PDB file of C-alpha atoms in Angstrom:
ATOM      1  CA  MET A   1     -11.026  90.464 -29.769  1.00  0.00           C
ATOM      2  CA  LYS A   2     -11.645  86.815 -30.632  1.00  0.00           C
ATOM      3  CA  LEU A   3      -8.777  84.658 -32.135  1.00  0.00           C
ATOM      4  CA  LYS A   4      -9.511  82.478 -34.991  1.00  0.00           C
ATOM      5  CA  ILE A   5      -7.726  79.130 -35.117  1.00  0.00           C
ATOM      6  CA  PRO A   6      -7.055  78.044 -38.604  1.00  0.00           C
ATOM      7  CA  PHE A   7      -9.040  75.040 -39.717  1.00  0.00           C
ATOM      8  CA  VAL A   8      -5.715  73.116 -40.483  1.00  0.00           C
ATOM      9  CA  SER A   9      -4.389  73.678 -37.030  1.00  0.00           C
ATOM     10  CA  ARG A  10      -7.556  72.369 -35.388  1.00  0.00           C
ATOM     11  CA  LEU A  11      -7.177  69.150 -37.547  1.00  0.00           C
ATOM     12  CA  ALA A  12      -3.591  68.739 -36.264  1.00  0.00           C
ATOM     13  CA  VAL A  13      -4.605  68.960 -32.693  1.00  0.00           C
ATOM     14  CA  LEU A  14      -7.499  66.317 -33.144  1.00  0.00           C
ATOM     15  CA  ALA A  15      -5.029  63.964 -34.842  1.00  0.00           C
ATOM     16  CA  ILE A  16      -2.498  64.132 -32.009  1.00  0.00           C
ATOM     17  CA  ALA A  17      -5.144  63.587 -29.420  1.00  0.00           C
ATOM     18  CA  GLY A  18      -6.521  60.600 -31.441  1.00  0.00           C
ATOM     19  CA  THR A  19      -3.031  59.059 -31.673  1.00  0.00           C
ATOM     20  CA  ALA A  20      -2.320  59.389 -27.922  1.00  0.00           C
ATOM     21  CA  PHE A  21      -5.740  57.677 -27.192  1.00  0.00           C
ATOM     22  CA  CYS A  22      -4.903  54.770 -29.490  1.00  0.00           C
ATOM     23  CA  ILE A  23      -1.413  54.306 -28.005  1.00  0.00           C
ATOM     24  CA  ALA A  24      -2.899  54.238 -24.497  1.00  0.00           C
ATOM     25  CA  ASN A  25      -5.562  51.561 -25.479  1.00  0.00           C
ATOM     26  CA  ARG A  26      -2.947  49.408 -27.117  1.00  0.00           C
ATOM     27  CA  ALA A  27      -0.632  49.478 -24.201  1.00  0.00           C
ATOM     28  CA  SER A  28      -3.491  48.467 -21.880  1.00  0.00           C
ATOM     29  CA  ALA A  29      -4.518  45.569 -24.133  1.00  0.00           C
ATOM     30  CA  GLU A  30      -0.888  44.169 -24.438  1.00  0.00           C
ATOM     31  CA  ASP A  31      -0.412  44.277 -20.673  1.00  0.00           C
ATOM     32  CA  PRO A  32      -3.682  43.006 -19.098  1.00  0.00           C
ATOM     33  CA  ASP A  33      -1.899  42.123 -15.775  1.00  0.00           C
ATOM     34  CA  LYS A  34      -1.105  45.710 -15.195  1.00  0.00           C
ATOM     35  CA  GLN A  35      -4.623  46.685 -15.939  1.00  0.00           C
ATOM     36  CA  MET A  36      -5.803  44.175 -13.201  1.00  0.00           C
ATOM     37  CA  ASN A  37      -3.281  45.803 -10.784  1.00  0.00           C
ATOM     38  CA  ASN A  38      -1.248  42.587 -10.765  1.00  0.00           C
ATOM     39  CA  ASN A  39      -3.662  40.743  -8.621  1.00  0.00           C
ATOM     40  CA  THR A  40      -2.730  37.415 -10.179  1.00  0.00           C
ATOM     41  CA  THR A  41       0.356  36.427 -12.159  1.00  0.00           C
ATOM     42  CA  GLN A  42      -0.910  32.865 -12.955  1.00  0.00           C
ATOM     43  CA  LYS A  43      -4.103  30.982 -13.385  1.00  0.00           C
ATOM     44  CA  THR A  44      -4.728  28.146 -11.076  1.00  0.00           C
ATOM     45  CA  ASN A  45      -6.933  25.169 -11.405  1.00  0.00           C
ATOM     46  CA  PRO A  46      -9.422  24.035  -8.684  1.00  0.00           C
ATOM     47  CA  SER A  47      -6.693  21.869  -7.053  1.00  0.00           C
ATOM     48  CA  GLY A  48      -4.560  25.036  -6.532  1.00  0.00           C
ATOM     49  CA  VAL A  49      -1.833  23.790  -8.870  1.00  0.00           C
ATOM     50  CA  PRO A  50      -0.678  26.475 -11.507  1.00  0.00           C
ATOM     51  CA  ASP A  51      -1.807  25.757 -14.929  1.00  0.00           C
ATOM     52  CA  SER A  52       1.524  25.952 -16.203  1.00  0.00           C
ATOM     53  CA  THR A  53       2.499  23.075 -13.919  1.00  0.00           C
ATOM     54  CA  VAL A  54      -0.369  20.969 -14.934  1.00  0.00           C
ATOM     55  CA  ASP A  55       0.165  21.497 -18.595  1.00  0.00           C
ATOM     56  CA  ASN A  56       3.954  20.742 -18.424  1.00  0.00           C
ATOM     57  CA  PRO A  57       4.504  16.994 -17.561  1.00  0.00           C
ATOM     58  CA  HIS A  58       8.081  17.770 -16.445  1.00  0.00           C
ATOM     59  CA  LEU A  59       6.856  20.069 -13.753  1.00  0.00           C
ATOM     60  CA  ALA A  60       4.023  17.767 -12.602  1.00  0.00           C
ATOM     61  CA  LYS A  61       4.345  16.059  -9.426  1.00  0.00           C
ATOM     62  CA  LYS A  62       5.417  12.426  -9.566  1.00  0.00           C
ATOM     63  CA  PRO A  63       2.863   9.809  -8.240  1.00  0.00           C
ATOM     64  CA  VAL A  64       3.115   8.797  -4.637  1.00  0.00           C
ATOM     65  CA  ALA A  65       4.365   5.189  -4.306  1.00  0.00           C
ATOM     66  CA  SER A  66       1.818   2.837  -2.647  1.00  0.00           C
ATOM     67  CA  ALA A  67       2.533   1.183   0.680  1.00  0.00           C
ATOM     68  CA  SER A  68       2.960  -2.172  -1.025  1.00  0.00           C
ATOM     69  CA  THR A  69       5.677  -0.891  -3.308  1.00  0.00           C
ATOM     70  CA  LYS A  70       7.531   0.480  -0.293  1.00  0.00           C
ATOM     71  CA  LEU A  71       7.821  -2.925   1.361  1.00  0.00           C
ATOM     72  CA  ASP A  72      11.090  -4.740   1.064  1.00  0.00           C
ATOM     73  CA  PRO A  73      10.924  -7.897  -1.054  1.00  0.00           C
ATOM     74  CA  LYS A  74      11.919 -10.068   1.902  1.00  0.00           C
ATOM     75  CA  ASP A  75       8.885  -8.738   3.865  1.00  0.00           C
ATOM     76  CA  LYS A  76       6.602  -9.406   1.004  1.00  0.00           C
ATOM     77  CA  GLU A  77       7.932 -12.821   0.732  1.00  0.00           C
ATOM     78  CA  PHE A  78       7.259 -13.352   4.480  1.00  0.00           C
ATOM     79  CA  ILE A  79       3.682 -12.282   4.072  1.00  0.00           C
ATOM     80  CA  SER A  80       3.074 -14.555   1.176  1.00  0.00           C
ATOM     81  CA  LYS A  81       4.616 -17.628   2.776  1.00  0.00           C
ATOM     82  CA  ALA A  82       3.190 -17.052   6.239  1.00  0.00           C
ATOM     83  CA  ALA A  83      -0.342 -16.502   4.868  1.00  0.00           C
ATOM     84  CA  SER A  84      -0.310 -19.519   2.720  1.00  0.00           C
ATOM     85  CA  GLY A  85       1.122 -21.712   5.440  1.00  0.00           C
ATOM     86  CA  GLY A  86      -1.346 -20.451   8.018  1.00  0.00           C
ATOM     87  CA  MET A  87      -4.410 -21.011   5.836  1.00  0.00           C
ATOM     88  CA  MET A  88      -3.074 -24.436   5.064  1.00  0.00           C
ATOM     89  CA  GLU A  89      -2.596 -25.291   8.789  1.00  0.00           C
ATOM     90  CA  VAL A  90      -6.285 -24.318   9.536  1.00  0.00           C
ATOM     91  CA  GLU A  91      -7.710 -26.533   6.593  1.00  0.00           C
ATOM     92  CA  MET A  92      -5.454 -29.449   7.578  1.00  0.00           C
ATOM     93  CA  GLY A  93      -6.339 -28.996  11.308  1.00  0.00           C
ATOM     94  CA  GLN A  94     -10.060 -29.138  10.526  1.00  0.00           C
ATOM     95  CA  ALA A  95      -9.543 -32.379   8.679  1.00  0.00           C
ATOM     96  CA  ALA A  96      -7.597 -33.936  11.520  1.00  0.00           C
ATOM     97  CA  GLU A  97     -10.161 -32.792  14.075  1.00  0.00           C
ATOM     98  CA  LYS A  98     -12.898 -34.539  12.060  1.00  0.00           C
ATOM     99  CA  GLN A  99     -11.005 -37.573  10.716  1.00  0.00           C
ATOM    100  CA  GLY A 100      -8.186 -38.156  13.349  1.00  0.00           C
ATOM    101  CA  LYS A 101      -8.203 -41.525  14.984  1.00  0.00           C
ATOM    102  CA  SER A 102      -6.446 -40.572  18.207  1.00  0.00           C
ATOM    103  CA  GLU A 103      -7.464 -37.975  20.709  1.00  0.00           C
ATOM    104  CA  ALA A 104      -3.969 -36.440  20.478  1.00  0.00           C
ATOM    105  CA  VAL A 105      -4.367 -35.731  16.776  1.00  0.00           C
ATOM    106  CA  LYS A 106      -7.885 -34.466  17.160  1.00  0.00           C
ATOM    107  CA  ASN A 107      -6.677 -32.094  19.944  1.00  0.00           C
ATOM    108  CA  ILE A 108      -3.740 -30.875  17.760  1.00  0.00           C
ATOM    109  CA  GLY A 109      -5.994 -30.257  14.887  1.00  0.00           C
ATOM    110  CA  ARG A 110      -8.306 -28.162  17.035  1.00  0.00           C
ATOM    111  CA  MET A 111      -5.328 -26.272  18.484  1.00  0.00           C
ATOM    112  CA  MET A 112      -4.099 -25.533  14.891  1.00  0.00           C
ATOM    113  CA  VAL A 113      -7.528 -24.211  13.854  1.00  0.00           C
ATOM    114  CA  THR A 114      -7.803 -21.875  16.799  1.00  0.00           C
ATOM    115  CA  ASP A 115      -4.154 -20.518  16.916  1.00  0.00           C
ATOM    116  CA  HIS A 116      -3.660 -20.142  13.155  1.00  0.00           C
ATOM    117  CA  THR A 117      -7.049 -18.598  12.513  1.00  0.00           C
ATOM    118  CA  LYS A 118      -6.208 -15.911  15.047  1.00  0.00           C
ATOM    119  CA  ALA A 119      -2.671 -15.356  13.544  1.00  0.00           C
ATOM    120  CA  ASN A 120      -4.104 -15.355  10.047  1.00  0.00           C
ATOM    121  CA  LYS A 121      -6.730 -12.621  10.785  1.00  0.00           C
ATOM    122  CA  GLU A 122      -3.923 -10.426  12.231  1.00  0.00           C
ATOM    123  CA  LEU A 123      -1.575 -11.017   9.248  1.00  0.00           C
ATOM    124  CA  MET A 124      -4.403 -10.230   6.919  1.00  0.00           C
ATOM    125  CA  SER A 125      -5.119  -7.026   8.578  1.00  0.00           C
ATOM    126  CA  ILE A 126      -1.475  -5.978   8.319  1.00  0.00           C
ATOM    127  CA  SER A 127      -1.416  -7.106   4.688  1.00  0.00           C
ATOM    128  CA  LYS A 128      -4.396  -4.991   3.864  1.00  0.00           C
ATOM    129  CA  LYS A 129      -2.726  -2.077   5.594  1.00  0.00           C
ATOM    130  CA  LYS A 130       0.234  -2.539   3.427  1.00  0.00           C
ATOM    131  CA  GLY A 131      -1.790  -2.727   0.219  1.00  0.00           C
ATOM    132  CA  LEU A 132      -1.153  -6.338  -0.461  1.00  0.00           C
ATOM    133  CA  ASP A 133      -3.734  -8.877  -1.621  1.00  0.00           C
ATOM    134  CA  VAL A 134      -2.915 -12.425  -0.171  1.00  0.00           C
ATOM    135  CA  GLY A 135      -4.415 -15.298  -2.207  1.00  0.00           C
ATOM    136  CA  LYS A 136      -5.389 -18.807  -0.766  1.00  0.00           C
ATOM    137  CA  PRO A 137      -2.880 -21.695  -1.263  1.00  0.00           C
ATOM    138  CA  THR A 138      -3.368 -23.440  -4.609  1.00  0.00           C
ATOM    139  CA  SER A 139      -3.325 -26.873  -3.278  1.00  0.00           C
ATOM    140  CA  ILE A 140      -3.816 -28.370   0.320  1.00  0.00           C
ATOM    141  CA  PRO A 141      -2.788 -31.976   1.110  1.00  0.00           C
ATOM    142  CA  GLY A 142      -5.586 -34.177   2.104  1.00  0.00           C
ATOM    143  CA  PHE A 143      -5.737 -36.072   5.436  1.00  0.00           C
ATOM    144  CA  GLY A 144      -3.811 -39.209   5.022  1.00  0.00           C
ATOM    145  CA  GLY A 145      -4.112 -40.616   8.544  1.00  0.00           C
ATOM    146  CA  ASP A 146      -2.696 -39.608  12.026  1.00  0.00           C
ATOM    147  CA  ARG A 147       1.014 -40.469  11.337  1.00  0.00           C
ATOM    148  CA  GLN A 148       1.068 -38.660   8.008  1.00  0.00           C
ATOM    149  CA  TYR A 149      -0.565 -35.731   9.533  1.00  0.00           C
ATOM    150  CA  LEU A 150       1.778 -35.341  12.483  1.00  0.00           C
ATOM    151  CA  ALA A 151       4.948 -35.911  10.207  1.00  0.00           C
ATOM    152  CA  GLN A 152       3.660 -33.147   7.994  1.00  0.00           C
ATOM    153  CA  MET A 153       3.037 -30.871  10.914  1.00  0.00           C
ATOM    154  CA  VAL A 154       6.618 -31.322  12.306  1.00  0.00           C
ATOM    155  CA  SER A 155       8.086 -30.539   8.806  1.00  0.00           C
ATOM    156  CA  ASP A 156       5.768 -27.485   8.306  1.00  0.00           C
ATOM    157  CA  HIS A 157       6.339 -26.055  11.716  1.00  0.00           C
ATOM    158  CA  GLN A 158      10.194 -26.457  11.428  1.00  0.00           C
ATOM    159  CA  GLU A 159       9.984 -24.417   8.269  1.00  0.00           C
ATOM    160  CA  ASP A 160       7.536 -21.911   9.825  1.00  0.00           C
ATOM    161  CA  ALA A 161       9.745 -21.409  12.961  1.00  0.00           C
ATOM    162  CA  LYS A 162      12.785 -20.459  10.660  1.00  0.00           C
ATOM    163  CA  LEU A 163      10.666 -18.108   8.632  1.00  0.00           C
ATOM    164  CA  PHE A 164       9.197 -16.284  11.585  1.00  0.00           C
ATOM    165  CA  GLU A 165      12.607 -16.156  13.357  1.00  0.00           C
ATOM    166  CA  GLN A 166      14.187 -14.635  10.379  1.00  0.00           C
ATOM    167  CA  GLU A 167      11.446 -12.014   9.945  1.00  0.00           C
ATOM    168  CA  ALA A 168      11.612 -11.165  13.682  1.00  0.00           C
ATOM    169  CA  LYS A 169      15.327 -10.588  13.426  1.00  0.00           C
ATOM    170  CA  ASN A 170      15.880  -9.156  10.075  1.00  0.00           C
ATOM    171  CA  GLY A 171      12.515  -7.828   8.854  1.00  0.00           C
ATOM    172  CA  LYS A 172      12.406  -4.182   7.652  1.00  0.00           C
ATOM    173  CA  ASP A 173       8.797  -3.453   8.332  1.00  0.00           C
ATOM    174  CA  ALA A 174       8.028  -2.831  11.966  1.00  0.00           C
ATOM    175  CA  ASP A 175       4.501  -4.174  11.903  1.00  0.00           C
ATOM    176  CA  LEU A 176       5.769  -7.497  10.302  1.00  0.00           C
ATOM    177  CA  LYS A 177       8.701  -7.756  12.766  1.00  0.00           C
ATOM    178  CA  ALA A 178       6.302  -7.413  15.722  1.00  0.00           C
ATOM    179  CA  PHE A 179       3.822  -9.803  14.337  1.00  0.00           C
ATOM    180  CA  ALA A 180       6.598 -12.449  13.670  1.00  0.00           C
ATOM    181  CA  ALA A 181       8.073 -11.893  17.128  1.00  0.00           C
ATOM    182  CA  LYS A 182       4.741 -12.345  18.860  1.00  0.00           C
ATOM    183  CA  THR A 183       3.662 -15.454  16.817  1.00  0.00           C
ATOM    184  CA  LEU A 184       7.001 -17.238  16.885  1.00  0.00           C
ATOM    185  CA  PRO A 185       6.442 -18.683  20.366  1.00  0.00           C
ATOM    186  CA  VAL A 186       3.111 -20.020  19.281  1.00  0.00           C
ATOM    187  CA  ILE A 187       4.790 -21.850  16.306  1.00  0.00           C
ATOM    188  CA  GLN A 188       7.542 -23.242  18.704  1.00  0.00           C
ATOM    189  CA  HIS A 189       4.842 -24.525  21.050  1.00  0.00           C
ATOM    190  CA  HIS A 190       3.054 -26.236  18.053  1.00  0.00           C
ATOM    191  CA  LEU A 191       6.361 -27.790  17.033  1.00  0.00           C
ATOM    192  CA  ALA A 192       7.002 -29.157  20.401  1.00  0.00           C
ATOM    193  CA  MET A 193       3.540 -30.557  20.598  1.00  0.00           C
ATOM    194  CA  VAL A 194       3.584 -32.319  17.248  1.00  0.00           C
ATOM    195  CA  LYS A 195       6.999 -33.644  17.820  1.00  0.00           C
ATOM    196  CA  ALA A 196       5.962 -35.230  21.040  1.00  0.00           C
ATOM    197  CA  ALA A 197       2.857 -36.703  19.476  1.00  0.00           C
ATOM    198  CA  ASN A 198       4.749 -37.960  16.519  1.00  0.00           C
ATOM    199  CA  ALA A 199       7.213 -39.771  18.595  1.00  0.00           C
ATOM    200  CA  LYS A 200       4.487 -41.590  20.570  1.00  0.00           C
ATOM    201  CA  ALA A 201       2.805 -42.521  17.315  1.00  0.00           C
ATOM    202  CA  LYS A 202       5.646 -44.437  16.013  1.00  0.00           C
TER     203      LYS A 202
END
């Protein structure tokens, strides 16, 4: 005997099934992470940094300090003074070599050009490595004769010797300390030469 299901009962069954289907779809839409089996919990940009970190300035990484900002102020001052002085010695040495009257002054001028050009190149290389741009001296004294040149060289190299000695002892940057320690004997030799020549010129 075939049972007859009332029409109203069939409507009730269909309504219950439809409701269950809607609830399941809604839960899936509200939780897409579960639908994707929790493969990812956060979007990332091409750099690999989560988007939430990029969008939030408080979570973003701070910019890395450049090499120049890491240098001690005294080291920066040394670079500036040593570079300026070295370039000036080369310019004045060239003038002395061309315009000097005595062979002693010409030879000293030639020595200054050779030694300070070499030291300047090394210092410029270190400065570039540290991210510093060293400019040229704003003014360079003209050649005023042998005696004036020698007196100027004595004064300049006395100051240079103190500057390089201080950096060699107290500098914070290892490269600059090594450069100062290596160059100091050259400056001291220059000082002895110009002192002797200056004494004979008087």
